[in-house]
Coordinates of N, CA and C in Angstrom, one line a residue:
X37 N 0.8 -1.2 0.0 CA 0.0 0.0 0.0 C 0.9 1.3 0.0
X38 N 2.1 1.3 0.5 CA 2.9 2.6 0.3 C 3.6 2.9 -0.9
X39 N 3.3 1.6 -2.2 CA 4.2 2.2 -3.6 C 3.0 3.0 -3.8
X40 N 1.6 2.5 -3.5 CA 0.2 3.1 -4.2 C -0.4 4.6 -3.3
X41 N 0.3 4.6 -2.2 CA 0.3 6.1 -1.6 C 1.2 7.2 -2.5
X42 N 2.6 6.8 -2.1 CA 3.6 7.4 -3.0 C 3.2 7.9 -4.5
X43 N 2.6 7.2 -5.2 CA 2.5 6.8 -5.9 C 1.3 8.0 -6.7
X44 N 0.3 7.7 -5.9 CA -0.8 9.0 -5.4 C -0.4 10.4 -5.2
X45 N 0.6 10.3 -4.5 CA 0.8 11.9 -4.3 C 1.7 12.2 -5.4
X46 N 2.6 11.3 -5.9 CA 3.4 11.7 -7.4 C 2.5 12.2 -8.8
X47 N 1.8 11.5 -8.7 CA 0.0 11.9 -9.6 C -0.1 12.7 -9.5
X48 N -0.5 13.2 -8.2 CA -1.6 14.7 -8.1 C -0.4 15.8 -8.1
X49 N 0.8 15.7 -7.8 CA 1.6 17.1 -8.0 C 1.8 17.1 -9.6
X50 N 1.7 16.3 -10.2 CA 2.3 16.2 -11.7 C 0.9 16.2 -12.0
X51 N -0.4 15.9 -11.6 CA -1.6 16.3 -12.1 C -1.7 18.2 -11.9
X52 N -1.3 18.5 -10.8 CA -1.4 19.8 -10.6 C -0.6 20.6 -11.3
X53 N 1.1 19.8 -11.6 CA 1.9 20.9 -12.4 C 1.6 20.8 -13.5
X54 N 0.7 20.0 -14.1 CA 0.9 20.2 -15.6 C -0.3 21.1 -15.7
X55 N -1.6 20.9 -15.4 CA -3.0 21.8 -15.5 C -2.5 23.3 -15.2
X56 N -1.8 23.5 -14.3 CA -1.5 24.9 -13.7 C -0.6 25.6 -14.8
X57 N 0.4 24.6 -15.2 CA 0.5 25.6 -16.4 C -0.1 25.5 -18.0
X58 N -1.0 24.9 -17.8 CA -1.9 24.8 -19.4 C -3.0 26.3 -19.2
X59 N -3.1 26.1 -17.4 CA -4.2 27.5 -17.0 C -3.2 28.8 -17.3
X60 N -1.9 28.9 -16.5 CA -1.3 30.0 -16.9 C -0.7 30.4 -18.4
X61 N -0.4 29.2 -18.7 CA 0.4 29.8 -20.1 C -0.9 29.6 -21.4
X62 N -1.5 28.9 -21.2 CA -2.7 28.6 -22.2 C -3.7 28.6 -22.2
X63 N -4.7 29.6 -21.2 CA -5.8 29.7 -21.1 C -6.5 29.5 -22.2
X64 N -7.8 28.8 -21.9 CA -8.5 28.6 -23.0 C -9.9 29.4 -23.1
X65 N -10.7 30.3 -24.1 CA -11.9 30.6 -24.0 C -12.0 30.5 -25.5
X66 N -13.6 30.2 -25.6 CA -14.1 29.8 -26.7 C -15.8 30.6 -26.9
X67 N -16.1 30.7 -27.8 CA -17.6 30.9 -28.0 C -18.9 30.8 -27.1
X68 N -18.8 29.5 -26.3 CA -19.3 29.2 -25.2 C -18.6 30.1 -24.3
X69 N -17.5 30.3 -23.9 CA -16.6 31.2 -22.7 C -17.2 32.0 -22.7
X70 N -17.6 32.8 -24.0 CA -18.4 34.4 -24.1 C -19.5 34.4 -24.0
X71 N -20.4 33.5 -24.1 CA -21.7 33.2 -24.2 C -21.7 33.1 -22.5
X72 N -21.3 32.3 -22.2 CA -20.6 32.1 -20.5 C -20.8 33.1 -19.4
X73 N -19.9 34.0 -19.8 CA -19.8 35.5 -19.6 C -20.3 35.9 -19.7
X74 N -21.3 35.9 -20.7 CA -22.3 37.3 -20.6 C -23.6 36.9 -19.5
X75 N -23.6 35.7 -19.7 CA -25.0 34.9 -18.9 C -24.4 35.5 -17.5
X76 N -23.3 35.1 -16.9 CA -22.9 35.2 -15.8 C -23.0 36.4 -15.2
X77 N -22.6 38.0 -16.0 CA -22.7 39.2 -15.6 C -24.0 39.4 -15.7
X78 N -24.8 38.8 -16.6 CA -26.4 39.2 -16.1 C -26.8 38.7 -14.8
X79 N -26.2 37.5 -14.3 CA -27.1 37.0 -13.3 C -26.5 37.8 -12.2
X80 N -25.0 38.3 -12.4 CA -24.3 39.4 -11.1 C -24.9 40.5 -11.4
X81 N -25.4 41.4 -12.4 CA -26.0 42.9 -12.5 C -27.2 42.9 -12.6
X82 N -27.7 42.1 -13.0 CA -29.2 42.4 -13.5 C -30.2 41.2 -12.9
X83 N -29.3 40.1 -12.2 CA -30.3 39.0 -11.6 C -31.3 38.2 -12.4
X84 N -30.7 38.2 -14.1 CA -31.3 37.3 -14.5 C -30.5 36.3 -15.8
X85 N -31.3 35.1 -16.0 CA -30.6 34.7 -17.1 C -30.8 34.9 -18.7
X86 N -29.9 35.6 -19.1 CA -30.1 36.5 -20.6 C -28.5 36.6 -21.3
X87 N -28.9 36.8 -22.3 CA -27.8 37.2 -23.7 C -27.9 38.4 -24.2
X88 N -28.6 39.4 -23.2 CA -28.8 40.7 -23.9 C -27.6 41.2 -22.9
X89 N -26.9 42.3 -23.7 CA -25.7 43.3 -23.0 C -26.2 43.6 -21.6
X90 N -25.0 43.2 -20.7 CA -25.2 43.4 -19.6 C -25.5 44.5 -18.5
X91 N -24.6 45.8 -19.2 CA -24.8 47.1 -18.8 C -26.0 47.7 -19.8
X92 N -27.1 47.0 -20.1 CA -28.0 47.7 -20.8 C -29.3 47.7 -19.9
X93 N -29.1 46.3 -19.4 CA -30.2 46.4 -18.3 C -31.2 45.6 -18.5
X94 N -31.0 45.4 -19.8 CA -32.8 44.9 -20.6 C -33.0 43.5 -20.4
X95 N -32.7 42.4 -20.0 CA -32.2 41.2 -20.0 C -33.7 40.5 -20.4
X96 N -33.4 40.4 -21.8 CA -34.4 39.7 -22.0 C -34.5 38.0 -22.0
X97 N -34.9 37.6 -21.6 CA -34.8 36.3 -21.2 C -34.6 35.2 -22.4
X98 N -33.7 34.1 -22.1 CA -32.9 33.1 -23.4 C -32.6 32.2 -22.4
X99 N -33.0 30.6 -23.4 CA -33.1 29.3 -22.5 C -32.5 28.5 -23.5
X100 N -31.4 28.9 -23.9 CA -31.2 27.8 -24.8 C -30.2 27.1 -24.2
X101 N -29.2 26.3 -24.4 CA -28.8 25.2 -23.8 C -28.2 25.4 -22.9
X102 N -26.9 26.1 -23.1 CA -25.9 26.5 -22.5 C -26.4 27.7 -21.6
X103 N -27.3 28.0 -21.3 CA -27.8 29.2 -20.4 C -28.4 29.2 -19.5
X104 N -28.3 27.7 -18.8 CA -29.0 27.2 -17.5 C -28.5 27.8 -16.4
X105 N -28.6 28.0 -15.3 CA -28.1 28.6 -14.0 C -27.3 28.1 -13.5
X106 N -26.7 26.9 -13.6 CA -25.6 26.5 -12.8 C -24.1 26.7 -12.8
X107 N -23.7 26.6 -14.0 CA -21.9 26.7 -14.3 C -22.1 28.0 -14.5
X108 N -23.0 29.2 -15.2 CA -22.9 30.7 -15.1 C -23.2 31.2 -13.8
X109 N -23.7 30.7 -12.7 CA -23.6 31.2 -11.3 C -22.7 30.7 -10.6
X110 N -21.9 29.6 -11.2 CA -21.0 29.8 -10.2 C -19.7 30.6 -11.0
X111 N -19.8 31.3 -12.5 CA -19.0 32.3 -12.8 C -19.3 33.9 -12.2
X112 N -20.3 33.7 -12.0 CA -21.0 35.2 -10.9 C -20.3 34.8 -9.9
X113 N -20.3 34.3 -9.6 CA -20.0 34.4 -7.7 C -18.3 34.1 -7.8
X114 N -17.5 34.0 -8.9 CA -16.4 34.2 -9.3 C -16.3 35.6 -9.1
X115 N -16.9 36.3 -10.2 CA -16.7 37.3 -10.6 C -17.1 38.1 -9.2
X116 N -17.9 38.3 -8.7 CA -18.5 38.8 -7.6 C -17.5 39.1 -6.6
X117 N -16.6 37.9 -6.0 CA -15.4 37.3 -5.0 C -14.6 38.2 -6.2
X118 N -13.9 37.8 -7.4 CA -12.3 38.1 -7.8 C -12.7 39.1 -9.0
X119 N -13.5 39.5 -9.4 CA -13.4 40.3 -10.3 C -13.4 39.6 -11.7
X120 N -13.4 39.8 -12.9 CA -13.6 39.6 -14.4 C -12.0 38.3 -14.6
X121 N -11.9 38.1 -13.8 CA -10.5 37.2 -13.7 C -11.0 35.9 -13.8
X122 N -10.7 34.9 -14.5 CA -11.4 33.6 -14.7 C -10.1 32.8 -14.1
X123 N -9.7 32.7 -13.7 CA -8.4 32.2 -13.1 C -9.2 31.5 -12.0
X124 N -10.1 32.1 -11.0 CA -10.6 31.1 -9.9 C -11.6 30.5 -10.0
X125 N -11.9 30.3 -11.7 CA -13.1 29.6 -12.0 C -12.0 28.3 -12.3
X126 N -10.9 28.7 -13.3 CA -10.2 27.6 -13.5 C -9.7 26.8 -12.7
X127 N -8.7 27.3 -11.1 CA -8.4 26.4 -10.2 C -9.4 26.1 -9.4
X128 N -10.7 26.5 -9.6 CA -11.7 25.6 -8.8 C -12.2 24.5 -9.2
X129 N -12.0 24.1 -10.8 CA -12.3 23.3 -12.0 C -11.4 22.0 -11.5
X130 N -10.1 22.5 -12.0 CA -8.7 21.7 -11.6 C -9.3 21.1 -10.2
X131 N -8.7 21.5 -8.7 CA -9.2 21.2 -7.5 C -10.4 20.3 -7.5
X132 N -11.7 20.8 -7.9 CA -12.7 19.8 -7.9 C -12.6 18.3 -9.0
X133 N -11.9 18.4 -9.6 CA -11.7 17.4 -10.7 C -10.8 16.4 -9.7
X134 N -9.5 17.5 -9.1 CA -8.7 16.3 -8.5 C -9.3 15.7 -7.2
X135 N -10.6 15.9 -6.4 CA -11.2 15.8 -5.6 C -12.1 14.6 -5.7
X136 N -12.5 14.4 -7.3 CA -13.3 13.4 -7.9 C -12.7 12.7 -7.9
X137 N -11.0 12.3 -8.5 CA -10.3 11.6 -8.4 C -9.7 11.2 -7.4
X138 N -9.7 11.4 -6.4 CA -9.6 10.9 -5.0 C -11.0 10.0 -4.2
X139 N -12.1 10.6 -4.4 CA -13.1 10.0 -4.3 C -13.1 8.8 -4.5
X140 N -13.0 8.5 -6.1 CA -12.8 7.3 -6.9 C -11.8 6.4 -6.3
X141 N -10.6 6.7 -6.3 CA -9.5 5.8 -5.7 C -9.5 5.5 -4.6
X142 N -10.2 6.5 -3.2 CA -10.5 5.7 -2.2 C -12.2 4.5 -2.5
X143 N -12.8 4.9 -3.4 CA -13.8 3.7 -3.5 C -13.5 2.5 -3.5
X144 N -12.3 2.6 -5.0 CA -11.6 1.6 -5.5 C -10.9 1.1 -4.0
X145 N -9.9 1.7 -3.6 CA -8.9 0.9 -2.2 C -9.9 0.4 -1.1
X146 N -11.1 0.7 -0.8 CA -12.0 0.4 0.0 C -12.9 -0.7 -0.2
X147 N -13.1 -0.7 -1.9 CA -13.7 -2.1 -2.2 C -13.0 -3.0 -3.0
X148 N -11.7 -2.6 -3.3 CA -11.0 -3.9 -4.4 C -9.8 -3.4 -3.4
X149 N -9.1 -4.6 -3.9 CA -7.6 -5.0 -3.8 C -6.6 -4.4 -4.7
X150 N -6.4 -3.2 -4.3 CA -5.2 -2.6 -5.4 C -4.0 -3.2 -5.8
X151 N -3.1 -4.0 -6.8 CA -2.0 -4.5 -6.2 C -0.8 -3.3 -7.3
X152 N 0.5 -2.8 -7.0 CA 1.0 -1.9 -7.1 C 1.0 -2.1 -8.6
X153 N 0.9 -3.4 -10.1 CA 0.6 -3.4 -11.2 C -0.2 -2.5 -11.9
X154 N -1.4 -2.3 -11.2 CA -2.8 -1.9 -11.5 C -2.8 -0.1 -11.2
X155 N -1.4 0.5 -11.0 CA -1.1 1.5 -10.6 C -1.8 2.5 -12.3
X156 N -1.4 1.9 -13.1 CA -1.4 2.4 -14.0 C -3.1 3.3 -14.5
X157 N -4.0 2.2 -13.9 CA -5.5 3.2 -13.7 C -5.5 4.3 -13.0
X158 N -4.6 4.2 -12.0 CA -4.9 6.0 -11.1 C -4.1 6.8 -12.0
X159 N -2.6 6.1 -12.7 CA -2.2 7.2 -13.4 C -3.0 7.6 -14.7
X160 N -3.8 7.0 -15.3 CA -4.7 7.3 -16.4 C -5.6 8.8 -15.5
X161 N -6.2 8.3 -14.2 CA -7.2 9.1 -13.8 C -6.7 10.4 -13.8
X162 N -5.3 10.4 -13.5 CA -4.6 12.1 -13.3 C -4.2 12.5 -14.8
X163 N -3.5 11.6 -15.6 CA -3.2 12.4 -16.6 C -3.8 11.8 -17.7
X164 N -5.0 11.9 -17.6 CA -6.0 11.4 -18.9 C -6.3 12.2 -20.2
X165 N -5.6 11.7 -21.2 CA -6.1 12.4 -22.5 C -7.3 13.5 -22.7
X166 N -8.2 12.7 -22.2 CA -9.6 12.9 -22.6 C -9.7 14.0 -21.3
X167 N -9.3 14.4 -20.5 CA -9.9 15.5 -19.5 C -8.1 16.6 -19.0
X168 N -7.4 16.2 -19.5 CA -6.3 16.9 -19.0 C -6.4 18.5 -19.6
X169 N -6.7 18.7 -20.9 CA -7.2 20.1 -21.1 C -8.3 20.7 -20.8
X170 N -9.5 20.6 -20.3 CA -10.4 20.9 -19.8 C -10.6 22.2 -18.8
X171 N -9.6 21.9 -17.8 CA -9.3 22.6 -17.0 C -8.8 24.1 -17.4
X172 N -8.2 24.2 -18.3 CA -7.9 25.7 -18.6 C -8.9 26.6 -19.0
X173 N -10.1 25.8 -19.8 CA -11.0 26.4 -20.4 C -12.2 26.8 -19.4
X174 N -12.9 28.1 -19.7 CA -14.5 28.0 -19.3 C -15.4 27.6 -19.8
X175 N -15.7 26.5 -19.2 CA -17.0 25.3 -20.4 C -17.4 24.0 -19.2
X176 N -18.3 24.1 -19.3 CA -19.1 23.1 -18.4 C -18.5 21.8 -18.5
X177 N -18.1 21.2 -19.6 CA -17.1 20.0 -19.5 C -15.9 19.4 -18.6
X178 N -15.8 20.7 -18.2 CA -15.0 20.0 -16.9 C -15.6 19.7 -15.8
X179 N -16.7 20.6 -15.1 CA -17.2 20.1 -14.4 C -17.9 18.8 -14.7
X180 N -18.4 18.6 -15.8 CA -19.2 17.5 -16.0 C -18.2 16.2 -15.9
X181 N -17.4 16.1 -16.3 CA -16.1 14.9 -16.2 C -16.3 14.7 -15.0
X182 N -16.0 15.8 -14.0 CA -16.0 15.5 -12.6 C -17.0 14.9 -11.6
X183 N -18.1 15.2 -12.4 CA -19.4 15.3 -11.9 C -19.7 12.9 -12.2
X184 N -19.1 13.0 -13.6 CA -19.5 11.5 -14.1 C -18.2 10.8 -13.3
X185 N -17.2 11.5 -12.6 CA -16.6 10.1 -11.9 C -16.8 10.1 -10.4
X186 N -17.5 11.3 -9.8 CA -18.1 11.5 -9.0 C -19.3 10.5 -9.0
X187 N -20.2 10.3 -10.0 CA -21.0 9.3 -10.0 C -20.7 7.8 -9.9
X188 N -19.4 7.7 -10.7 CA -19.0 6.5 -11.1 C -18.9 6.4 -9.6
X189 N -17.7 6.7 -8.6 CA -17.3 6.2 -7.4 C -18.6 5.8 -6.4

């Protein structure tokens, strides 16, 4: 059990160093990011969910996919706390992802027999193709990754 401790915290710092600089040196936003954004400053200035300019006041109301209340309120309440800086939407992305993955691995150690071979599943969980960029960007996809191994565990 101490190569698979070791082993764990080698993951999560090399899970941390690599995300932290894909956030600092590569931030990512995209179409959704601005779409994001604007939802978000409506729900911080105007209290509602809309696509209409934020400093106009008018917010006329829009339900289309991406404009649900959840991932744009918790960019308000970013913005609210840190200002127009998406940096603590990103390390709360990162953080909660590595949180999920802890979750998971203590499920796994609690109901299977890890033996130090099988090491290679937790290193998939930290440095996974499919979710390692995620984290830089503002887009619900990260949280949702986190959300489906949260389920899984």
């Amino acid at each position: 059990m101490k190569l698979i401790s070791n082993n764990l915290y080698f993951y999560s710092i090399l899970f941390l160093i690599l995300n932290i600089f894909f956030i600092i040196f590569f931030p990512g936003e995209s179409g959704d990011s601005a779409t994001i954004k604007i939802v978000a400053k409506n729900i911080l200035i105007n209290s509602c969910i809309s696509l209409s300019d934020p400093l106009s006041g008018l917010c006329l109301p829009h339900w289309g996919s991406n404009q649900g209340l959840g991932y744009p309120f918790i960019v308000s309440l970013s913005f609210y706390f840190f200002g127009e800086n998406l940096n603590p939407i990103r390390i709360f992305q990162l953080f909660f992802h590595l949180f999920s993955i802890f979750l998971l691995i203590t499920q796994i150690k609690k109901y299977y027999k890890i033996k130090p071979q099988n090491i290679i599943i937790i290193m998939l969980l930290f440095i996974s193709p499919v979710t390692m960029g995620w984290h830089r960007s503002i887009l619900t996809e990260s949280i949702n990754f986190s959300f489906v191994i949260i389920l899984i565990s």
